[in-house]
GROMACS .gro file of C-alpha atoms in nm:
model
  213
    1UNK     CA    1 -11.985  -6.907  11.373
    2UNK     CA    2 -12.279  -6.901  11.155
    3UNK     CA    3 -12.615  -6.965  11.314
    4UNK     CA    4 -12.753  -7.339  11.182
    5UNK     CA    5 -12.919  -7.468  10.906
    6UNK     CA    6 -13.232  -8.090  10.999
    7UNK     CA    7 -13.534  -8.014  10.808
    8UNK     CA    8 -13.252  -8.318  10.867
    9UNK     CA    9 -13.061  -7.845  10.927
   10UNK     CA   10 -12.942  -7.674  11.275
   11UNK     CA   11 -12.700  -7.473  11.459
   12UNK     CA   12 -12.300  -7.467  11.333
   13UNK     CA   13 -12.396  -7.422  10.969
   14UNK     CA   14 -12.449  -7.822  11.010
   15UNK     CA   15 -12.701  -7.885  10.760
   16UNK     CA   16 -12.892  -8.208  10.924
   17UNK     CA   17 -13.254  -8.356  10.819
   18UNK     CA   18 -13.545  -8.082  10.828
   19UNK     CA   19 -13.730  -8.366  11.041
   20UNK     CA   20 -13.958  -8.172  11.249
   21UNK     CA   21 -14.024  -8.391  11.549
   22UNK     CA   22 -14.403  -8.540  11.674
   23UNK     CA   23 -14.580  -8.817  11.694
   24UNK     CA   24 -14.825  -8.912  11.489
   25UNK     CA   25 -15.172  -8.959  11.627
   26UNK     CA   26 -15.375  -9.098  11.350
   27UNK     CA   27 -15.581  -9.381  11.386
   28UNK     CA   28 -15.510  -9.623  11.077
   29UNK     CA   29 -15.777  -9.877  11.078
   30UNK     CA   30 -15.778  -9.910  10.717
   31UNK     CA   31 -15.374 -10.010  10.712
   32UNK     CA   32 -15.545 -10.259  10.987
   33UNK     CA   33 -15.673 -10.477  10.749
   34UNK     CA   34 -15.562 -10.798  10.639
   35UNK     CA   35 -15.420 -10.765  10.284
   36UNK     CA   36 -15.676 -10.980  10.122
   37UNK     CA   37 -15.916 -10.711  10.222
   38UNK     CA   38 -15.770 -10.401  10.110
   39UNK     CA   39 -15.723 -10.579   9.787
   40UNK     CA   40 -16.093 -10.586   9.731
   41UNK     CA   41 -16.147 -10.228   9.826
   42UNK     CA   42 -16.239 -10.000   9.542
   43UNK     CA   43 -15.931  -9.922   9.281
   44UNK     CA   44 -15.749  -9.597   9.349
   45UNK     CA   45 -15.599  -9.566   8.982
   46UNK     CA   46 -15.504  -9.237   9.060
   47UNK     CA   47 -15.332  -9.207   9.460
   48UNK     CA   48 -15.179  -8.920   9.640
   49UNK     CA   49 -14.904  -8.946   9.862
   50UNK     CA   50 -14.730  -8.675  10.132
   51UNK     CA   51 -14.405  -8.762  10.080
   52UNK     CA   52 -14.275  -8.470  10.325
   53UNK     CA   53 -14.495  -8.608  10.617
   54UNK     CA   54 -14.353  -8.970  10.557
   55UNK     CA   55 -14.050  -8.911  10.567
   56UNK     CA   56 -14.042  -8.663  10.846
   57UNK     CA   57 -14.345  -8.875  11.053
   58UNK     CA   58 -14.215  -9.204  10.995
   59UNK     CA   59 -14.090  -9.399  11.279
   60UNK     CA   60 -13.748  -9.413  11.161
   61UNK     CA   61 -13.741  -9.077  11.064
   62UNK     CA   62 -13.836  -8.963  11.379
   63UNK     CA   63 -13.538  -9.202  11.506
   64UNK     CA   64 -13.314  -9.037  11.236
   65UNK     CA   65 -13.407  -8.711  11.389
   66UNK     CA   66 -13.302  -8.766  11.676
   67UNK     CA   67 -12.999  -8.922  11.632
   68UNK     CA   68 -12.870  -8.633  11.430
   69UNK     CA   69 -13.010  -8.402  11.658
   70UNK     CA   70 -12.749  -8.571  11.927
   71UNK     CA   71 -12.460  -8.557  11.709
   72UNK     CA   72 -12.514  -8.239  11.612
   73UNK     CA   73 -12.521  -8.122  11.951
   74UNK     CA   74 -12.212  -8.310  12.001
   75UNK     CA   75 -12.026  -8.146  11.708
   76UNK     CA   76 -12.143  -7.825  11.809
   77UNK     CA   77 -11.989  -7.874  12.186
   78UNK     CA   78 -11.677  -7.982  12.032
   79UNK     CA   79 -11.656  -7.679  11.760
   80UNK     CA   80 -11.709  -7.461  12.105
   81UNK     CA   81 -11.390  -7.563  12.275
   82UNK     CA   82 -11.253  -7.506  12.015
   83UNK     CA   83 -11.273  -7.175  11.973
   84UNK     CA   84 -11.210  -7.126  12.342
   85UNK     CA   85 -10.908  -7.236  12.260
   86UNK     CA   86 -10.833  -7.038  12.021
   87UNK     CA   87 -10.933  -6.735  12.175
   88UNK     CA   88 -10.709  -6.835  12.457
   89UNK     CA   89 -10.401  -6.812  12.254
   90UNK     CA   90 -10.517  -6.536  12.074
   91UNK     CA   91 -10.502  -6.330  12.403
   92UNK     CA   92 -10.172  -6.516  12.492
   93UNK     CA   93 -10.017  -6.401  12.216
   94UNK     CA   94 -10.114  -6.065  12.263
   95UNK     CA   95  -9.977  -6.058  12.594
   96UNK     CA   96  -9.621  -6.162  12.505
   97UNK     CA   97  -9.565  -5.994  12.192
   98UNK     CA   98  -9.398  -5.736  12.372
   99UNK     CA   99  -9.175  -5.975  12.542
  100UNK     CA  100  -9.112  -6.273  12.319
  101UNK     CA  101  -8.815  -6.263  12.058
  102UNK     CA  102  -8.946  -6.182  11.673
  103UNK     CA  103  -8.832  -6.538  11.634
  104UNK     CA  104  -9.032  -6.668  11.901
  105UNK     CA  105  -9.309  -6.474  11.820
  106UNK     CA  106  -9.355  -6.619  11.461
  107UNK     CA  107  -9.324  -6.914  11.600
  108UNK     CA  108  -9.621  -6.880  11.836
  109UNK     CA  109  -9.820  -6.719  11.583
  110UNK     CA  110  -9.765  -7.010  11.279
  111UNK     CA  111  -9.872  -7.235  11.578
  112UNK     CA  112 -10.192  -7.020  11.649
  113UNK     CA  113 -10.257  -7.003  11.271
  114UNK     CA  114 -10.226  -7.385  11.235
  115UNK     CA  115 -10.499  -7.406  11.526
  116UNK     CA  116 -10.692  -7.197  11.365
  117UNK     CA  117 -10.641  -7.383  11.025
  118UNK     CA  118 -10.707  -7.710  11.173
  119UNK     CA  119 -11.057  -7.557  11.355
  120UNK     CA  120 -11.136  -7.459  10.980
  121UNK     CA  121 -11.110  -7.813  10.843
  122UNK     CA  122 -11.273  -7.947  11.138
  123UNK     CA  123 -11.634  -7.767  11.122
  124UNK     CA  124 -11.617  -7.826  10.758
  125UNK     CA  125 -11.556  -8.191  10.836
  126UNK     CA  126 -11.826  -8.196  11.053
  127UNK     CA  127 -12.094  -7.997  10.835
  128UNK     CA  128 -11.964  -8.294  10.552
  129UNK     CA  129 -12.022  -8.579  10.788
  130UNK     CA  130 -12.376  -8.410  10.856
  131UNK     CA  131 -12.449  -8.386  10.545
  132UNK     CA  132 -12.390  -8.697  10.429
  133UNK     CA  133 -12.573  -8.911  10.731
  134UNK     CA  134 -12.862  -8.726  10.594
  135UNK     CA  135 -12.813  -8.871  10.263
  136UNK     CA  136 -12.784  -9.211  10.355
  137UNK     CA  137 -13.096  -9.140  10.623
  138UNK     CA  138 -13.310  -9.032  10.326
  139UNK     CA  139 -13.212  -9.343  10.104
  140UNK     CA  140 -13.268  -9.577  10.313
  141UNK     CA  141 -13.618  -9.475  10.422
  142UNK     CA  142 -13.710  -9.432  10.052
  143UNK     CA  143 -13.555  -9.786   9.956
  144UNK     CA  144 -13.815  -9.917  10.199
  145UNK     CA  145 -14.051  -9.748  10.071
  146UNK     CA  146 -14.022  -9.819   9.720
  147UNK     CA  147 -14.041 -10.207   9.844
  148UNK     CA  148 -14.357 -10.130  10.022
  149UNK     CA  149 -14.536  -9.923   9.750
  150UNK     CA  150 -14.421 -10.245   9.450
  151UNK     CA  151 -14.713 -10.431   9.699
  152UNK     CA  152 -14.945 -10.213   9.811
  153UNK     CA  153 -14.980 -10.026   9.470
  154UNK     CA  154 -15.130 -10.357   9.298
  155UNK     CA  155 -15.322 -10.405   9.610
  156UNK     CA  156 -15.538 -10.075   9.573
  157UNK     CA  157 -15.523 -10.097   9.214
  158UNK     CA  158 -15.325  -9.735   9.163
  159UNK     CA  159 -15.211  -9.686   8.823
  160UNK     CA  160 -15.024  -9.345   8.939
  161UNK     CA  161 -14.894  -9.236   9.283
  162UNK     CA  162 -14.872  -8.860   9.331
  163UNK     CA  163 -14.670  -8.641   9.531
  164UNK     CA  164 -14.933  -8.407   9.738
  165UNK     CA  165 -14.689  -8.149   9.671
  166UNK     CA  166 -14.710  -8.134   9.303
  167UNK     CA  167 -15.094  -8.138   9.335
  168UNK     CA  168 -15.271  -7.796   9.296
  169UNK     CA  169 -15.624  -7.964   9.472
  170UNK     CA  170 -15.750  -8.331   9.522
  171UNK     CA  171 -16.033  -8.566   9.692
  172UNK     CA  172 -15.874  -8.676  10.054
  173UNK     CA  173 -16.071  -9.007   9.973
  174UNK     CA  174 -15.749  -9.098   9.781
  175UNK     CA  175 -15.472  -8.970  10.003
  176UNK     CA  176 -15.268  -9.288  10.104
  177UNK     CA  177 -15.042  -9.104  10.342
  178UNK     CA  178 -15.160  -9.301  10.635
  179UNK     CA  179 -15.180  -9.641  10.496
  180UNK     CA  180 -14.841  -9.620  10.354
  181UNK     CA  181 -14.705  -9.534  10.652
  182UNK     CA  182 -14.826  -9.726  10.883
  183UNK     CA  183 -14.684 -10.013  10.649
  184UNK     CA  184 -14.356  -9.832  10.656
  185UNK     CA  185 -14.312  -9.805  11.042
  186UNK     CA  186 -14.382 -10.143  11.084
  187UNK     CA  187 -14.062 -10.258  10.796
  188UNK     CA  188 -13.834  -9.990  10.963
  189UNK     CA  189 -13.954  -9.919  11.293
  190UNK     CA  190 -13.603  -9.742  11.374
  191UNK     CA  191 -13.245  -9.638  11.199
  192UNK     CA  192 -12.875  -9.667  11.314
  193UNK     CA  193 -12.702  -9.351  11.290
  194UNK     CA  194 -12.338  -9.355  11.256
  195UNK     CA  195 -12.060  -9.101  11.298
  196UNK     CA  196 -11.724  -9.127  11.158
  197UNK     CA  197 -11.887  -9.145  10.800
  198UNK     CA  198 -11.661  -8.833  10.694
  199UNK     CA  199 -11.339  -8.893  10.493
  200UNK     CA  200 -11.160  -8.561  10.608
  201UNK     CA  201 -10.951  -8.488  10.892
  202UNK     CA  202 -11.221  -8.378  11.129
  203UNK     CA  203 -11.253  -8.742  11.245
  204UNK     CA  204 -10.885  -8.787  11.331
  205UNK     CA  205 -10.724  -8.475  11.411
  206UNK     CA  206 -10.362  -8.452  11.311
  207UNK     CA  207 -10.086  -8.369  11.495
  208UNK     CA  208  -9.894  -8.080  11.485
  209UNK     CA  209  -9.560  -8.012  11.613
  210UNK     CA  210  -9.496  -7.857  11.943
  211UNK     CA  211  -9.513  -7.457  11.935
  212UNK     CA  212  -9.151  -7.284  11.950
  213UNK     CA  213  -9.064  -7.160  12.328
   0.00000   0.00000   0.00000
């Protein structure tokens, strides 16, 4: 197997959210202010925001992290035994080549091919289900945080809210990073991560007819 892609990407080609995981330790007291206040606080008509840091610092995304992380692992354990497996009956068939009829060797090796077929479809399953639990991670944490910013942009007065990573240089003075997400942990302190999200086989295995003796 391929060595992993999180970011939400990690072992198993699995490509999960590149969330890289720890706390943050800043000290908001400006998001600590009543509304009212930060209202009256000079305009920011132009504001920069670190989009990257929100969504990988955020509370939920944090949660989202993790959550992936543990299904990942999961996957991974399960695409394991798999190959055990497979190995297993790879040596097997080895063994009794020599003894079996051709009949009953073909029969044994469609069975081992199926196996290996069916270990195919599952990882890609998996790597889809991945995939697309980061997808719904990363829209739902930027739905809430389009609902915060239609607020708190008319509160500070900013006309235009910038990406830090499409700036070349700017004044920290109007880097909104922490405000904004201090707001944002406290709308969606955590997410629910669910498996099964995949339409293809890898969630139901099917089942395959009993190897010929």
């Amino acid at each position: 197997m391929n060595k992993p892609r999180l970011a939400w990407h990690r072992a198993l080609g699995i490509a999960v959210l590149s969330l890289t995981l720890f706390s943050a330790t800043d000290t908001f007291a400006q998001a600590a202010k009543p509304a009212a206040t930060q209202a009256a606080q000079t305009p920011l008509p132009i504001a920069v925001l670190w989009m990257q840091r929100v969504m990988r610092d955020s509370a939920a995304g944090k949660s989202a992290a993790q959550q992936v992380g543990e299904l990942h692992e999961k996957y991974q354990a399960e695409i394991v035994k798999g190959q055990e497996k497979l190995r297993a009956e790879q040596d097997d068939l080895a063994r009794q080549q020599a003894v079996l009829s051709p009949d009953a060797f073909e029969a044994k090796k469609r069975a081992y091919q199926r196996d290996a077929s069916d270990l195919q479809q599952l990882l890609q399953d998996r790597n889809d289900e991945l995939d697309l639990i980061n997808k719904k991670v990363t829209n739902q944490i930027e739905s809430a945080l389009l609902s915060i910013l239609k607020q708190y942009m008319p509160e500070r007065g900013i006309s235009i809210l910038v990406d830090r990573q499409s700036t070349i240089s700017y004044d920290p003075a109007i880097d909104v990073t922490n405000e904004v997400l201090q707001r944002l942990d406290k709308a969606l302190p955590t997410i629910k991560v669910s498996e099964g999200t995949s339409t293809g086989r890898g969630s139901a295995p099917a089942k395959k007819a009993p190897a010929a003796q």
